[in-house]
PDB file of C-alpha atoms (C1' of nucleotides) in Angstrom:
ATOM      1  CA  UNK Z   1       0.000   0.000   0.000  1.00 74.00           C
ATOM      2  CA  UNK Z   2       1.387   3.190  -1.074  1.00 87.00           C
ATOM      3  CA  UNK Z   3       1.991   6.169   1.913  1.00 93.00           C
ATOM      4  CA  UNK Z   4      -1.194   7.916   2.481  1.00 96.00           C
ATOM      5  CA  UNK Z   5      -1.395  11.295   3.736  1.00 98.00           C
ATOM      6  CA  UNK Z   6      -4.098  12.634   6.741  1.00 98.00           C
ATOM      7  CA  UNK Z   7      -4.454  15.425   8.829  1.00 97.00           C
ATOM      8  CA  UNK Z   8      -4.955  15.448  12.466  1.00 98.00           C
ATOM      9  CA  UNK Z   9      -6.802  18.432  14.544  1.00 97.00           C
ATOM     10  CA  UNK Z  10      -6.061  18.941  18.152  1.00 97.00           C
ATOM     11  CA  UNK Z  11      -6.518  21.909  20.088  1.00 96.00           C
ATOM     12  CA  UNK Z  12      -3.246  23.192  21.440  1.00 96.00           C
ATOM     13  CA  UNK Z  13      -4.665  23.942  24.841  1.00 94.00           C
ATOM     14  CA  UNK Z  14      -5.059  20.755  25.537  1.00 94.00           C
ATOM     15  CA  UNK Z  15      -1.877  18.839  23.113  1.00 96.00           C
ATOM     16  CA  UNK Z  16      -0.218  20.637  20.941  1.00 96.00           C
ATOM     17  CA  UNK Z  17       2.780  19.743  18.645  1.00 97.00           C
ATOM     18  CA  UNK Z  18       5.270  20.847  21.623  1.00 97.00           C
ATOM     19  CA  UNK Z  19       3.802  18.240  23.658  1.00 97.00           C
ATOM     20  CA  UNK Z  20       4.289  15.345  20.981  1.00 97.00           C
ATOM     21  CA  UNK Z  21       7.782  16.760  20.790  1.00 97.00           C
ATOM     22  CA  UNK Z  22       8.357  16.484  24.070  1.00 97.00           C
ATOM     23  CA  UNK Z  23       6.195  12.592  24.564  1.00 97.00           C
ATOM     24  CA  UNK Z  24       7.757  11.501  21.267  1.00 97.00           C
ATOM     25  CA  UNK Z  25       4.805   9.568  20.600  1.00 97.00           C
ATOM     26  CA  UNK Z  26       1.302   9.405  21.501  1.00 97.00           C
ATOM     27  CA  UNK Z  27      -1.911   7.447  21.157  1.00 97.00           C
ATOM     28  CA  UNK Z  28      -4.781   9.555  19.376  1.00 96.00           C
ATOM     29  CA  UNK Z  29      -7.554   9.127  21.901  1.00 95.00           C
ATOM     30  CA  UNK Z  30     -10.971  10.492  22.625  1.00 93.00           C
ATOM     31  CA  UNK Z  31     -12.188  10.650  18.898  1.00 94.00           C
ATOM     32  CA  UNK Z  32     -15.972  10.168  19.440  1.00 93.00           C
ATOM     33  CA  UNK Z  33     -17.164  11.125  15.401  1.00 94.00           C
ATOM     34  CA  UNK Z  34     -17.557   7.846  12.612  1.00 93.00           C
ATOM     35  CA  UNK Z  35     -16.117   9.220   9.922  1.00 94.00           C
ATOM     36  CA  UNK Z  36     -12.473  10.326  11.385  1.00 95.00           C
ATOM     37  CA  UNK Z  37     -12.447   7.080  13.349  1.00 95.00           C
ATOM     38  CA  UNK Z  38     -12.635   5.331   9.774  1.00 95.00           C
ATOM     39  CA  UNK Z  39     -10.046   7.540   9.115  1.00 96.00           C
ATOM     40  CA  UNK Z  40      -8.066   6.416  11.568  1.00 97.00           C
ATOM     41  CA  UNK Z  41      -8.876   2.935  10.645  1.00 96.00           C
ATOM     42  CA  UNK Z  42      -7.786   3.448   7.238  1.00 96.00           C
ATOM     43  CA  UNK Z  43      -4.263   4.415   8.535  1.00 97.00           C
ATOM     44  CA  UNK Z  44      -1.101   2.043   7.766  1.00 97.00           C
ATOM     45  CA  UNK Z  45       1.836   2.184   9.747  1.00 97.00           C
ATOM     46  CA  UNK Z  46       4.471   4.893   7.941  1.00 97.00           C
ATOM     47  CA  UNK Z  47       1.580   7.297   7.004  1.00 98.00           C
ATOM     48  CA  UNK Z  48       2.581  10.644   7.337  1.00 98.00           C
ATOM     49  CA  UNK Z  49      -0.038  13.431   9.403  1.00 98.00           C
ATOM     50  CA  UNK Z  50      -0.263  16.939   9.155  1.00 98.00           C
ATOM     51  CA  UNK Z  51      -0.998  18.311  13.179  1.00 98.00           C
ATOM     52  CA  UNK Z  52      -3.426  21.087  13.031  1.00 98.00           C
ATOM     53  CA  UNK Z  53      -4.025  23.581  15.694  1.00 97.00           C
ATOM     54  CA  UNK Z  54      -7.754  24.356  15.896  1.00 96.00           C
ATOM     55  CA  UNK Z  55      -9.377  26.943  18.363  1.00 95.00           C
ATOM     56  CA  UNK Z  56      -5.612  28.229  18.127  1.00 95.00           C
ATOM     57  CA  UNK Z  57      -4.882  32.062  17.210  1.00 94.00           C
ATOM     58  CA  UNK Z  58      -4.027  31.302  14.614  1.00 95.00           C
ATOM     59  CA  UNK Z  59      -5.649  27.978  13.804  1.00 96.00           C
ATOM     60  CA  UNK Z  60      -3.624  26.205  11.080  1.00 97.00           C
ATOM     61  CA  UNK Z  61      -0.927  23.390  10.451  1.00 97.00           C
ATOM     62  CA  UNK Z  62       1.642  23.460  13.176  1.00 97.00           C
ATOM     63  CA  UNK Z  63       3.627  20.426  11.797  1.00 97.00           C
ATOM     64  CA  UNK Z  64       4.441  16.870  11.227  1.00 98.00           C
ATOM     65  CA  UNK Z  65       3.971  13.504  12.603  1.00 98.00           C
ATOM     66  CA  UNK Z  66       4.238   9.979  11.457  1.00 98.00           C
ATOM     67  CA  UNK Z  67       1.557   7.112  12.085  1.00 98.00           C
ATOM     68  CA  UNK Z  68       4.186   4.211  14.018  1.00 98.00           C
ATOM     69  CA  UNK Z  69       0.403   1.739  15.390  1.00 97.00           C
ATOM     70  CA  UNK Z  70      -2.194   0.731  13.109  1.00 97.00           C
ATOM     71  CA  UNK Z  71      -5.971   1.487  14.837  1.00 96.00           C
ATOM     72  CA  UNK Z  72      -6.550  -0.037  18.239  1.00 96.00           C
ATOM     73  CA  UNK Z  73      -9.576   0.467  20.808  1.00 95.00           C
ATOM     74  CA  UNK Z  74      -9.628   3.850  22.169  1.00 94.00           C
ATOM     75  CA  UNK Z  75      -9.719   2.419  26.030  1.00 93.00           C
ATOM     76  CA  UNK Z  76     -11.019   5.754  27.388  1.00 91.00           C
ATOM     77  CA  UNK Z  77     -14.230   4.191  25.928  1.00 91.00           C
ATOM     78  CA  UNK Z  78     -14.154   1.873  28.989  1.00 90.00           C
ATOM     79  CA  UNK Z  79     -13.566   4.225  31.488  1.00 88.00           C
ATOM     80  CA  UNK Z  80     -16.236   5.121  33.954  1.00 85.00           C
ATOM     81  CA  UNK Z  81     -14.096   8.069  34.696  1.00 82.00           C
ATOM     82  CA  UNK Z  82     -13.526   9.760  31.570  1.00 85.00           C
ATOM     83  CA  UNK Z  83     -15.207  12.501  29.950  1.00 86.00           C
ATOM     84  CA  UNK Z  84     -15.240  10.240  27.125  1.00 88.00           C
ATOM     85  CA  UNK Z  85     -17.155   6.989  28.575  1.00 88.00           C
ATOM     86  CA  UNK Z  86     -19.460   5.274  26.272  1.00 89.00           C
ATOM     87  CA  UNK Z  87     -21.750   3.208  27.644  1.00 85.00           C
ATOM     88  CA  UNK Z  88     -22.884   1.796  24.870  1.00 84.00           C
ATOM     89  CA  UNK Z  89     -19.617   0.626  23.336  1.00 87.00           C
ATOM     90  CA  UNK Z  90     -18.679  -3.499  23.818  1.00 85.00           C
ATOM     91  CA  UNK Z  91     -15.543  -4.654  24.670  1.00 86.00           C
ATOM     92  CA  UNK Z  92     -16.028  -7.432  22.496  1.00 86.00           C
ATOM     93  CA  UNK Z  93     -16.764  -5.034  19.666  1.00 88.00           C
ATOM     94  CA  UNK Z  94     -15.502  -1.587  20.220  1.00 92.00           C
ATOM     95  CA  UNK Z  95     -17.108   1.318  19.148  1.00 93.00           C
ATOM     96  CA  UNK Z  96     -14.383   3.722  19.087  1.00 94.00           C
ATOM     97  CA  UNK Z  97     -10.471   3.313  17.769  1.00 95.00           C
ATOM     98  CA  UNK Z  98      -7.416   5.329  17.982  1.00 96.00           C
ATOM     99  CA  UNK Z  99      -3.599   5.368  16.217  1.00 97.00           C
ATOM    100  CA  UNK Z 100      -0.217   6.120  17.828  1.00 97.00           C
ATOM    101  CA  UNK Z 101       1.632   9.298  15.728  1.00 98.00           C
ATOM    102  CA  UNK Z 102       5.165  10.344  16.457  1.00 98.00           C
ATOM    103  CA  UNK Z 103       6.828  13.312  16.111  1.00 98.00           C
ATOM    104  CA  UNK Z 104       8.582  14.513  13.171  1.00 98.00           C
ATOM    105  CA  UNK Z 105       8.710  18.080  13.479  1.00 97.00           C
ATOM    106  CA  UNK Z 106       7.541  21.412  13.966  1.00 97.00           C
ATOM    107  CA  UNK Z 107       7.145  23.822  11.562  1.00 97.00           C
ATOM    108  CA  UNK Z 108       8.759  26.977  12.221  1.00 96.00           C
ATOM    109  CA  UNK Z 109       5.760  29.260  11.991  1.00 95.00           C
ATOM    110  CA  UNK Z 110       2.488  27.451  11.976  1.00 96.00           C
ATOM    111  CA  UNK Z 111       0.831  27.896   8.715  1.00 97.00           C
ATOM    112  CA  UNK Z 112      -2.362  30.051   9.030  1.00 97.00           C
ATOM    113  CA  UNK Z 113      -5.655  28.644   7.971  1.00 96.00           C
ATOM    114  CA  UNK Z 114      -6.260  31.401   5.997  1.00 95.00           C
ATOM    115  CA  UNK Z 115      -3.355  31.235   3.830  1.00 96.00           C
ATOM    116  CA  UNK Z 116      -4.329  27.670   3.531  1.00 96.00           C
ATOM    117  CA  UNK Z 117      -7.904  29.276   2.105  1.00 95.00           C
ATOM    118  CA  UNK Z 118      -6.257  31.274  -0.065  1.00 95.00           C
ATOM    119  CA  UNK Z 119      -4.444  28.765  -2.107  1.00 95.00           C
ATOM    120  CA  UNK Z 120      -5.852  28.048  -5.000  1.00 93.00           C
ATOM    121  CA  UNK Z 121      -4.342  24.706  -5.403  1.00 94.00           C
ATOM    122  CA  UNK Z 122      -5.960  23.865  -2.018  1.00 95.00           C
ATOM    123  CA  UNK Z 123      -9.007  24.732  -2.627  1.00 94.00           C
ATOM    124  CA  UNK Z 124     -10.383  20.782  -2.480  1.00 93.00           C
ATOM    125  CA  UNK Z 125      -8.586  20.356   0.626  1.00 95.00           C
ATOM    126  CA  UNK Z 126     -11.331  18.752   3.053  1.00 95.00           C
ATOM    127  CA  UNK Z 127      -9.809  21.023   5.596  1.00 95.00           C
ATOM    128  CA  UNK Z 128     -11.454  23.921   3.014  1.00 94.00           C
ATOM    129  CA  UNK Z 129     -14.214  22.038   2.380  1.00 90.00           C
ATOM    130  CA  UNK Z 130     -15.699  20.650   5.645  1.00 85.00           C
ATOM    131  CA  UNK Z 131     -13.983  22.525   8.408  1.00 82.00           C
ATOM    132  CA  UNK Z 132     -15.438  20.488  11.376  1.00 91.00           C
ATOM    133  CA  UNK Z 133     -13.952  17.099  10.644  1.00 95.00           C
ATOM    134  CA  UNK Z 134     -11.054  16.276  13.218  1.00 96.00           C
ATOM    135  CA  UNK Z 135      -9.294  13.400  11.296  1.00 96.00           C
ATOM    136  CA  UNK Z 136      -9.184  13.540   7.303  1.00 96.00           C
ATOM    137  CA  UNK Z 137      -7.436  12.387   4.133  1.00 96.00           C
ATOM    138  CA  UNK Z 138      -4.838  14.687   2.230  1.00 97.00           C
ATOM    139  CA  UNK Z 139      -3.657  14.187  -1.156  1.00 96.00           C
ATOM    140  CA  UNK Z 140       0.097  13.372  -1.857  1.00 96.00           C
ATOM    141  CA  UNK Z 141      -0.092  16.818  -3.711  1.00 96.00           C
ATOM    142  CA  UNK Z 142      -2.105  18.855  -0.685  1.00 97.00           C
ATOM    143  CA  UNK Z 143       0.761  17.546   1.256  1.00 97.00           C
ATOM    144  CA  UNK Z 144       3.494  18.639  -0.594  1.00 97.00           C
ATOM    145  CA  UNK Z 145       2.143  22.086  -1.121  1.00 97.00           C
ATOM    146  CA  UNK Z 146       1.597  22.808   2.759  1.00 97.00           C
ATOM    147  CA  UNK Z 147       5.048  21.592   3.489  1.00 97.00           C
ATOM    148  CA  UNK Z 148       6.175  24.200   0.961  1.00 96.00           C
ATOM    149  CA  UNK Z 149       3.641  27.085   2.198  1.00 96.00           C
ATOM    150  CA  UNK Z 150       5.279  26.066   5.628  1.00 94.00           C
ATOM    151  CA  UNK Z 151       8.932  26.763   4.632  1.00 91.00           C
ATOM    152  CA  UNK Z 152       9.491  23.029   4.593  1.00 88.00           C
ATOM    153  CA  UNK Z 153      12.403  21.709   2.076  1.00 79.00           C
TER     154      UNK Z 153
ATOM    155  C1'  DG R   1     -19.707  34.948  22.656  1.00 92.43           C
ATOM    156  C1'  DC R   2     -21.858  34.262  18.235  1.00 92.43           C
ATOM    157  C1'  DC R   3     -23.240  31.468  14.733  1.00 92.43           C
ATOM    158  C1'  DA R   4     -22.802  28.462  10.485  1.00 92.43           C
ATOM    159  C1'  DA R   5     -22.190  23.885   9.290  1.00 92.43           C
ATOM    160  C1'  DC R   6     -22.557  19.478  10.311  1.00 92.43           C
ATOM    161  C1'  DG R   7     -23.740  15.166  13.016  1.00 92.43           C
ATOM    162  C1'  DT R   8     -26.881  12.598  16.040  1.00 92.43           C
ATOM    163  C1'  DT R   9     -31.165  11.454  18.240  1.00 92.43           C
ATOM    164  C1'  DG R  10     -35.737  10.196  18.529  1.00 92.43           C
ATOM    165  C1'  DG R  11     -40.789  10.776  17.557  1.00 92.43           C
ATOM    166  C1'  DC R  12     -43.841   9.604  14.145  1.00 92.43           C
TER     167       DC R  12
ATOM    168  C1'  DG B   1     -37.262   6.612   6.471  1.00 92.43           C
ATOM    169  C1'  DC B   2     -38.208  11.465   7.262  1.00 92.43           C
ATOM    170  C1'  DC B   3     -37.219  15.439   9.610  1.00 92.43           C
ATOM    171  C1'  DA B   4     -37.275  18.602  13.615  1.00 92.43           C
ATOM    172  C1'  DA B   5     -34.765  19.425  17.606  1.00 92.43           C
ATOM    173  C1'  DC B   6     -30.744  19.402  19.717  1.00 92.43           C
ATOM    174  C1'  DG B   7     -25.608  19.067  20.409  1.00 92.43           C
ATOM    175  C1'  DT B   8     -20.825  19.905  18.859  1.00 92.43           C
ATOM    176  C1'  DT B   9     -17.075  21.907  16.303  1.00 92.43           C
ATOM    177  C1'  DG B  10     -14.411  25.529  15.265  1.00 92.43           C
ATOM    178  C1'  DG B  11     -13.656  30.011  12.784  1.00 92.43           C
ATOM    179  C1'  DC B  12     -14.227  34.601  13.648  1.00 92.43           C
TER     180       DC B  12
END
DNA sequence: GCCAACGTTGGC
DNA sequence: GCCAACGTTGGC
């Protein structure tokens, strides 16, 4: 299977691209939507993510990371405790999945939404298109052109 | 804080 | 299966 390319949302309040650079790695929990959990399910080990800052000032693509575990179950599902608890979800058959990413880097300026927006050869981008979706597919070509908008060799 | 866009729930 | 009501995301 060829590399695919995603991009993952988080909001930097809560993890941001410094913390992955600082944990190395981490598992991509707490995703309670269908469509980025297929996402995630779709992922192959060696799959490279773009890490979005959303509800950032300003939101846009703060950098790089690398998918190093194929989709698991999210265990926060299971958890009484967390926010995140789903009741309805069997261990047997889990409802929700998550990925581990790594670090790669950090851009050194995160690239702005808005210049993102006003790319023309963007324009497709699901980021552009649907901008609620936390966990979505980017073309080999999106890729390469935010890595250049981003000052990236 | 507002609100548009989207997703989910539940009555019928 | 439709659709209104409600909840969430996320830019601004």
């Amino acid at each position: 299977m060829a590399k695919r390319y995603w991009l993952m949302k988080s909001e930097p309040s809560v993890y941001s691209i410094e913390n992955l650079r600082s944990d190395g790695t981490t598992c991509w929990d707490s995703i309670r939507n269908y469509q980025a959990r297929n996402n995630m399910r779709a992922m192959s080990v060696g799959d490279e993510v773009l890490f979005y800052h959303s509800q950032a000032i300003p939101p846009g693509v703060a950098g790089i990371a690398r998918v190093v575990r194929e989709a698991y179950p999210d265990h926060t599902q299971f958890d009484r405790e967390h926010e995140y608890f789903d009741p309805g979800s069997d261990e047997d058959d889990p409802r929700w999945w998550m990925v581990d990413v790594e670090f790669v880097r950090a851009f050194d300026e995160v690239l702005p939404l808005n210049e993102v927006k006003e790319d023309s050869a963007l324009a497709d981008m699901v980021l552009v298109r649907n901008s609620r979706l936390s966990v979505q597919p980017v073309k080999a070509e999106e890729f390469r052109r935010i890595l250049h908008l981003g000052g990236q060799p």
